[in-house]
Amino acid sequence: MRPSINNRDTAPRRALAELIASRHGHFTAADLIADASQRRVKVGRATVFRTLDLLTDQGSLERLDLPSGEHAYVSCAPREHHHHVVCRSCGQSVEVTDQGLQAVVQSIGARSGYRIESHRLELYGLCPDCQKESGQ
Amino acid sequence: MRPSINNRDTAPRRALAELIASRHGHFTAADLIADASQRRVKVGRATVFRTLDLLTDQGSLERLDLPSGEHAYVSCAPREHHHHVVCRSCGQSVEVTDQGLQAVVQSIGARSGYRIESHRLELYGLCPDCQKESGQ
DNA sequence: ATTTTTGCAAACCTTTTGCATGGAA
DNA sequence: TTCCATGCAAAAGGTTTGCAAAAAT
C-alpha cells in the first residue's frame, strides 16, 4: 500500500489527526482504534492503518519498533533526519538530531566496507518526569 | 514466553542450530520453517519460535526490525554490546562495535534529560560484494 | 522419576485486500 | 463527473498457547 500521492481532506483523517494529537508518547494502531471506538468516532480499522501509512510517508509520524517487537508511532515535525529518545515507562519521546552520529556512521562504513545508505538509532530510558516518580 | 532458564540438548535444537549456521545473512522464522520442511527436518512451528527466543535470550541471535517491518534474526557472537550493518540486497550483515557511539549517546542523554538505559543502532546499505555486482 | 521440551492445532493479534458505496475536488 | 477514500468483512500473516505425549536429565 503506497497511496502517498493522494491527499484529500476527509472526516476520518481529521478525526484521526485529533486522536493522534491528543495522545502522549507513542501509540499503536490498536491504541487509535480503541480511542476511536471509545469516543464513538466511527473509523474503520483499515482506514486507521491507511492513515498511519500516509502520515508516516509524509513524515508527520515515525514508526518505532519497540524492544518488545511492537510497532508504535510517534508524531514528529516533518523535517530533517532525526532520532527518538523514548521513555520506557510513559512512552513520551523527544526528537534528537544527529550530533556526531554522522561521524560514527561514516567510520562504520569505512571499517565495514559497506556503503551505508540509511541508519536508525533508537534510544530507550527514563524521561525526566519518570525519573522523579520512580524515586529518582 | 521466557524459558531462558531451561536449556536441554535436544534434537530439534541441534537441527535448528544447523539450519541457522548454514544461513547467509538475516533470516526470519518463516525462513527457518521453510528450510526445515524442505530438508525434511521435522520441527514444529512453535519450536522454531521458542528456539529463536531462547537463542536471542542467550545472545547468540539478535533480532532486527527491518525497515519493511519484518522481524529478522542474525547470528552473532554472544559478547559485548554491538550493532549490525545489514546489506539491503543480500541480507549479509556484520557486527560493529560502538566506536564513538557511546559519546553520542551520552550527549543525547545530557541534552534530553533522559536517563538512557539502552539504545539500538541499525545500519543499512550495500555490502562490498553487492556494490560490485550492482555495477559498482 | 522428575522436569523440560515437543508437536499439534487452535487461538490470537496485527495488518492487508477486494470491492461496492460515499465523498471530495 | 471523476477519482479517491472509506467501511466492511474476509483473508493473510505472524506468533503464542494449552495440553498430552516424548525426551532429557
Short mmCIF file of C-alpha atoms (C1' of nucleotides) in Angstrom, two decimals:
data_model
loop_
_atom_site.label_atom_id
_atom_site.label_comp_id
_atom_site.label_asym_id
_atom_site.label_seq_id
_atom_site.Cartn_x
_atom_site.Cartn_y
_atom_site.Cartn_z
CA MET A 1 0.00 0.00 0.00
CA ARG A 2 1.52 3.27 -1.12
CA PRO A 3 -1.16 5.86 -1.66
CA SER A 4 1.29 8.64 -0.89
CA ILE A 5 0.15 10.69 -3.85
CA ASN A 6 -3.43 11.14 -2.72
CA ASN A 7 -4.26 13.51 -0.05
CA ARG A 8 -7.84 14.50 0.32
CA ASP A 9 -9.33 16.25 3.26
CA THR A 10 -11.76 13.79 4.76
CA ALA A 11 -13.62 13.44 8.02
CA PRO A 12 -11.88 10.21 9.09
CA ARG A 13 -8.48 11.75 8.53
CA ARG A 14 -9.37 14.82 10.52
CA ALA A 15 -10.72 12.68 13.31
CA LEU A 16 -7.60 10.57 13.41
CA ALA A 17 -5.40 13.64 13.40
CA GLU A 18 -7.19 14.77 16.52
CA LEU A 19 -6.92 11.44 18.22
CA ILE A 20 -3.23 11.41 17.48
CA ALA A 21 -2.75 14.95 18.68
CA SER A 22 -4.36 14.17 22.00
CA ARG A 23 -2.02 11.28 22.60
CA HIS A 24 1.01 11.40 24.80
CA GLY A 25 4.01 9.31 23.97
CA HIS A 26 3.94 6.58 21.42
CA PHE A 27 0.89 4.67 20.39
CA THR A 28 -0.04 1.71 18.30
CA ALA A 29 -2.66 1.26 15.64
CA ALA A 30 -4.65 -0.70 18.18
CA ASP A 31 -4.49 2.26 20.56
CA LEU A 32 -6.06 4.52 17.98
CA ILE A 33 -8.73 2.02 17.14
CA ALA A 34 -9.57 1.76 20.82
CA ASP A 35 -9.59 5.54 21.23
CA ALA A 36 -11.92 5.88 18.31
CA SER A 37 -14.40 3.33 19.48
CA GLN A 38 -14.31 4.74 22.97
CA ARG A 39 -15.03 8.25 21.78
CA ARG A 40 -17.60 6.84 19.42
CA VAL A 41 -15.75 8.12 16.42
CA LYS A 42 -16.58 5.90 13.51
CA VAL A 43 -13.48 4.91 11.54
CA GLY A 44 -12.77 1.54 10.07
CA ARG A 45 -9.75 -0.45 11.06
CA ALA A 46 -8.40 -0.33 7.54
CA THR A 47 -8.63 3.44 7.47
CA VAL A 48 -6.57 3.69 10.60
CA PHE A 49 -3.80 1.67 9.05
CA ARG A 50 -4.03 3.50 5.77
CA THR A 51 -3.87 6.85 7.50
CA LEU A 52 -0.94 5.84 9.64
CA ASP A 53 0.92 4.85 6.50
CA LEU A 54 0.02 8.10 4.90
CA LEU A 55 1.21 10.20 7.79
CA THR A 56 4.35 8.17 8.03
CA ASP A 57 5.08 8.74 4.36
CA GLN A 58 4.55 12.42 4.88
CA GLY A 59 6.95 12.40 7.76
CA SER A 60 4.43 13.52 10.34
CA LEU A 61 4.73 10.22 12.08
CA GLU A 62 7.60 7.90 12.54
CA ARG A 63 7.34 4.26 13.25
CA LEU A 64 9.27 2.82 16.13
CA ASP A 65 9.98 -0.82 16.65
CA LEU A 66 9.86 -1.16 20.38
CA PRO A 67 12.17 -3.65 22.03
CA SER A 68 9.07 -5.73 22.70
CA GLY A 69 8.58 -6.07 18.97
CA GLU A 70 5.51 -3.87 18.88
CA HIS A 71 5.10 -1.30 16.19
CA ALA A 72 4.43 2.08 17.65
CA TYR A 73 4.21 5.55 16.21
CA VAL A 74 5.34 8.91 17.45
CA SER A 75 4.45 12.22 15.94
CA CYS A 76 7.26 14.38 14.77
CA ALA A 77 7.79 17.52 12.85
CA PRO A 78 8.34 16.58 9.24
CA ARG A 79 11.79 17.92 8.97
CA GLU A 80 15.25 16.58 8.51
CA HIS A 81 16.74 13.33 9.71
CA HIS A 82 16.46 12.77 13.41
CA HIS A 83 16.13 10.09 16.04
CA HIS A 84 13.93 9.45 19.02
CA VAL A 85 14.58 9.01 22.67
CA VAL A 86 11.72 7.04 24.14
CA CYS A 87 10.71 6.72 27.77
CA ARG A 88 10.30 3.09 28.65
CA SER A 89 7.85 4.00 31.36
CA CYS A 90 5.44 6.60 29.95
CA GLY A 91 6.26 6.30 26.26
CA GLN A 92 6.91 10.00 25.94
CA SER A 93 9.57 10.69 23.38
CA VAL A 94 11.67 13.54 22.15
CA GLU A 95 13.45 14.03 18.88
CA VAL A 96 17.17 14.48 18.78
CA THR A 97 19.42 15.41 15.95
CA ASP A 98 22.49 13.64 14.86
CA GLN A 99 25.17 15.45 16.77
CA GLY A 100 28.23 13.49 15.92
CA LEU A 101 26.41 10.36 14.91
CA GLN A 102 27.19 11.17 11.32
CA ALA A 103 30.86 10.71 12.03
CA VAL A 104 30.22 7.39 13.72
CA VAL A 105 28.21 6.20 10.76
CA GLN A 106 30.94 7.18 8.36
CA SER A 107 33.55 5.44 10.38
CA ILE A 108 31.44 2.29 10.47
CA GLY A 109 31.03 2.46 6.72
CA ALA A 110 34.74 2.79 6.23
CA ARG A 111 35.61 -0.04 8.55
CA SER A 112 32.97 -2.43 7.30
CA GLY A 113 33.30 -1.71 3.61
CA TYR A 114 29.55 -1.32 3.36
CA ARG A 115 28.14 1.64 1.53
CA ILE A 116 25.80 2.88 4.24
CA GLU A 117 22.54 4.21 2.89
CA SER A 118 20.49 4.68 5.99
CA HIS A 119 20.55 4.11 9.67
CA ARG A 120 18.29 4.12 12.58
CA LEU A 121 19.06 4.91 16.17
CA GLU A 122 16.53 4.42 18.90
CA LEU A 123 17.28 5.23 22.49
CA TYR A 124 15.33 3.99 25.48
CA GLY A 125 15.38 5.14 29.02
CA LEU A 126 13.53 7.18 31.58
CA CYS A 127 12.29 10.68 30.88
CA PRO A 128 12.91 13.38 33.48
CA ASP A 129 9.41 13.07 34.95
CA CYS A 130 9.54 9.34 35.29
CA GLN A 131 12.95 9.57 36.87
CA LYS A 132 11.46 11.66 39.65
CA GLU A 133 8.42 9.47 40.11
CA SER A 134 10.42 6.30 40.27
CA GLY A 135 12.19 7.57 43.37
CA GLN A 136 14.82 9.10 41.19
CA MET B 1 7.38 -16.75 26.92
CA ARG B 2 10.63 -16.66 28.82
CA PRO B 3 12.04 -20.14 29.16
CA SER B 4 15.58 -18.78 29.40
CA ILE B 5 16.40 -20.91 32.41
CA ASN B 6 15.98 -24.27 30.74
CA ASN B 7 18.47 -25.50 28.34
CA ARG B 8 18.38 -29.09 27.37
CA ASP B 9 20.21 -30.62 24.50
CA THR B 10 17.55 -31.83 22.11
CA ALA B 11 17.39 -32.96 18.54
CA PRO B 12 15.18 -30.09 17.33
CA ARG B 13 17.50 -27.54 18.82
CA ARG B 14 20.51 -29.14 17.24
CA ALA B 15 18.75 -29.27 13.91
CA LEU B 16 17.79 -25.64 14.13
CA ALA B 17 21.30 -24.66 15.09
CA GLU B 18 22.49 -26.27 11.89
CA LEU B 19 19.87 -24.63 9.76
CA ILE B 20 20.82 -21.31 11.23
CA ALA B 21 24.51 -21.92 10.75
CA SER B 22 24.03 -22.69 7.10
CA ARG B 23 22.21 -19.44 6.51
CA HIS B 24 23.73 -16.38 4.99
CA GLY B 25 22.53 -13.01 6.05
CA HIS B 26 19.45 -12.47 8.08
CA PHE B 27 16.51 -14.79 8.16
CA THR B 28 13.02 -14.90 9.52
CA ALA B 29 11.20 -17.54 11.48
CA ALA B 30 9.35 -18.37 8.29
CA ASP B 31 12.66 -18.90 6.50
CA LEU B 32 13.69 -21.49 9.05
CA ILE B 33 10.36 -23.23 8.90
CA ALA B 34 10.68 -23.41 5.14
CA ASP B 35 14.26 -24.67 5.35
CA ALA B 36 13.20 -27.37 7.75
CA SER B 37 10.35 -28.63 5.68
CA GLN B 38 12.47 -28.54 2.56
CA ARG B 39 15.22 -30.58 4.15
CA ARG B 40 12.60 -32.80 5.67
CA VAL B 41 13.69 -31.94 9.16
CA LYS B 42 10.73 -32.36 11.42
CA VAL B 43 10.31 -29.42 13.79
CA GLY B 44 7.10 -27.77 14.78
CA ARG B 45 6.42 -24.14 14.11
CA ALA B 46 6.16 -23.42 17.81
CA THR B 47 9.53 -24.96 18.47
CA VAL B 48 11.11 -22.69 15.93
CA PHE B 49 9.76 -19.63 17.66
CA ARG B 50 10.64 -20.95 21.08
CA THR B 51 14.18 -21.72 19.99
CA LEU B 52 14.62 -18.34 18.37
CA ASP B 53 13.60 -16.72 21.63
CA LEU B 54 15.95 -18.93 23.52
CA LEU B 55 18.91 -18.14 21.31
CA THR B 56 18.07 -14.48 21.40
CA ASP B 57 18.00 -14.53 25.19
CA GLN B 58 21.35 -16.24 25.16
CA GLY B 59 22.73 -13.61 22.87
CA SER B 60 23.56 -15.98 20.04
CA LEU B 61 20.99 -14.28 17.89
CA GLU B 62 19.86 -10.76 17.64
CA ARG B 63 16.57 -9.65 16.33
CA LEU B 64 16.48 -6.95 13.70
CA ASP B 65 13.46 -4.95 12.78
CA LEU B 66 13.94 -4.42 9.10
CA PRO B 67 12.73 -1.16 7.59
CA SER B 68 9.98 -3.20 5.97
CA GLY B 69 8.67 -4.08 9.38
CA GLU B 70 9.73 -7.70 9.20
CA HIS B 71 11.36 -9.36 12.12
CA ALA B 72 14.60 -10.97 11.11
CA TYR B 73 17.40 -12.57 13.03
CA VAL B 74 21.15 -12.53 12.61
CA SER B 75 23.59 -14.73 14.42
CA CYS B 76 26.23 -13.08 16.46
CA ALA B 77 28.87 -13.99 18.91
CA PRO B 78 27.35 -13.64 22.35
CA ARG B 79 29.70 -10.99 23.51
CA GLU B 80 29.54 -7.39 24.44
CA HIS B 81 27.25 -4.71 23.09
CA HIS B 82 27.41 -4.25 19.36
CA HIS B 83 25.40 -3.23 16.35
CA HIS B 84 24.74 -4.59 12.92
CA VAL B 85 25.31 -3.33 9.45
CA VAL B 86 22.91 -5.06 7.12
CA CYS B 87 23.07 -5.35 3.36
CA ARG B 88 19.78 -4.31 1.87
CA SER B 89 20.44 -6.53 -1.12
CA CYS B 90 21.75 -9.87 0.12
CA GLY B 91 20.95 -9.54 3.81
CA GLN B 92 24.51 -10.28 4.83
CA SER B 93 25.41 -8.44 7.98
CA VAL B 94 28.46 -7.68 10.03
CA GLU B 95 28.77 -6.70 13.64
CA VAL B 96 30.37 -3.44 14.58
CA THR B 97 31.36 -2.11 17.93
CA ASP B 98 30.46 1.19 19.38
CA GLN B 99 33.40 3.30 18.35
CA GLY B 100 32.39 6.71 19.49
CA LEU B 101 28.70 5.99 19.64
CA GLN B 102 28.95 5.87 23.39
CA ALA B 103 29.86 9.53 23.41
CA VAL B 104 26.95 10.38 21.16
CA VAL B 105 24.56 8.50 23.42
CA GLN B 106 25.84 10.30 26.46
CA SER B 107 25.50 13.63 24.82
CA ILE B 108 21.93 12.84 23.80
CA GLY B 109 21.17 11.82 27.35
CA ALA B 110 22.57 15.04 28.67
CA ARG B 111 20.72 17.22 26.20
CA SER B 112 17.41 15.43 26.51
CA GLY B 113 17.39 14.93 30.23
CA TYR B 114 16.51 11.29 29.75
CA ARG B 115 18.40 8.67 31.63
CA ILE B 116 19.36 6.48 28.71
CA GLU B 117 19.27 2.80 29.51
CA SER B 118 19.69 1.20 26.14
CA HIS B 119 19.95 2.00 22.52
CA ARG B 120 19.86 0.34 19.23
CA LEU B 121 21.59 1.32 16.05
CA GLU B 122 20.90 -0.45 12.82
CA LEU B 123 22.65 0.47 9.61
CA TYR B 124 21.52 -0.45 6.15
CA GLY B 125 23.37 -0.29 2.89
CA LEU B 126 25.22 -2.36 0.35
CA CYS B 127 27.90 -4.83 1.29
CA PRO B 128 31.16 -4.83 -0.68
CA ASP B 129 30.08 -7.75 -2.88
CA CYS B 130 26.73 -6.28 -3.76
CA GLN B 131 28.36 -2.97 -4.55
CA LYS B 132 30.41 -4.71 -7.21
CA GLU B 133 27.54 -6.67 -8.62
CA SER B 134 25.30 -3.69 -8.84
CA GLY B 135 27.62 -2.01 -11.30
CA GLN B 136 29.97 -0.58 -8.68
"C1'" DA C 1 11.23 -40.44 38.49
"C1'" DT C 2 11.06 -35.85 37.51
"C1'" DT C 3 11.10 -31.93 34.75
"C1'" DT C 4 11.70 -29.83 30.36
"C1'" DT C 5 10.67 -29.82 25.51
"C1'" DT C 6 8.00 -31.00 21.60
"C1'" DG C 7 4.23 -31.11 18.25
"C1'" DC C 8 -0.06 -30.11 17.03
"C1'" DA C 9 -3.94 -27.47 16.38
"C1'" DA C 10 -6.46 -23.84 17.74
"C1'" DA C 11 -6.42 -19.28 19.21
"C1'" DC C 12 -4.79 -14.58 18.78
"C1'" DC C 13 -3.32 -10.32 17.01
"C1'" DT C 14 -1.97 -7.35 13.61
"C1'" DT C 15 -2.18 -5.82 9.05
"C1'" DT C 16 -3.82 -6.16 4.28
"C1'" DT C 17 -7.12 -6.73 0.45
"C1'" DG C 18 -11.24 -6.73 -2.64
"C1'" DC C 19 -14.98 -4.42 -3.67
"C1'" DA C 20 -19.15 -1.70 -3.62
"C1'" DT C 21 -20.55 2.76 -1.72
"C1'" DG C 22 -19.98 7.56 -0.39
"C1'" DG C 23 -17.49 11.83 -0.58
"C1'" DA C 24 -14.02 15.28 -2.34
"C1'" DA C 25 -12.40 18.00 -5.91
"C1'" DT D 1 -18.34 13.71 -13.01
"C1'" DT D 2 -14.42 11.65 -11.98
"C1'" DC D 3 -11.36 9.83 -8.89
"C1'" DC D 4 -10.03 8.98 -4.34
"C1'" DA D 5 -11.13 7.34 0.25
"C1'" DT D 6 -13.99 4.61 3.33
"C1'" DG D 7 -16.03 0.61 5.53
"C1'" DC D 8 -16.79 -3.86 5.82
"C1'" DA D 9 -15.76 -8.42 6.09
"C1'" DA D 10 -12.78 -11.79 4.69
"C1'" DA D 11 -8.12 -13.19 4.12
"C1'" DA D 12 -3.48 -13.27 5.19
"C1'" DG D 13 0.47 -13.26 8.12
"C1'" DG D 14 2.94 -13.90 12.15
"C1'" DT D 15 3.26 -15.53 16.85
"C1'" DT D 16 1.52 -17.69 21.04
"C1'" DT D 17 -0.87 -21.12 23.91
"C1'" DG D 18 -2.84 -25.39 26.06
"C1'" DC D 19 -2.05 -29.83 26.55
"C1'" DA D 20 -0.83 -34.61 26.22
"C1'" DA D 21 2.99 -37.32 24.61
"C1'" DA D 22 8.07 -37.86 24.16
"C1'" DA D 23 12.66 -36.99 25.51
"C1'" DA D 24 16.33 -35.42 28.61
"C1'" DT D 25 18.43 -35.42 32.99
#
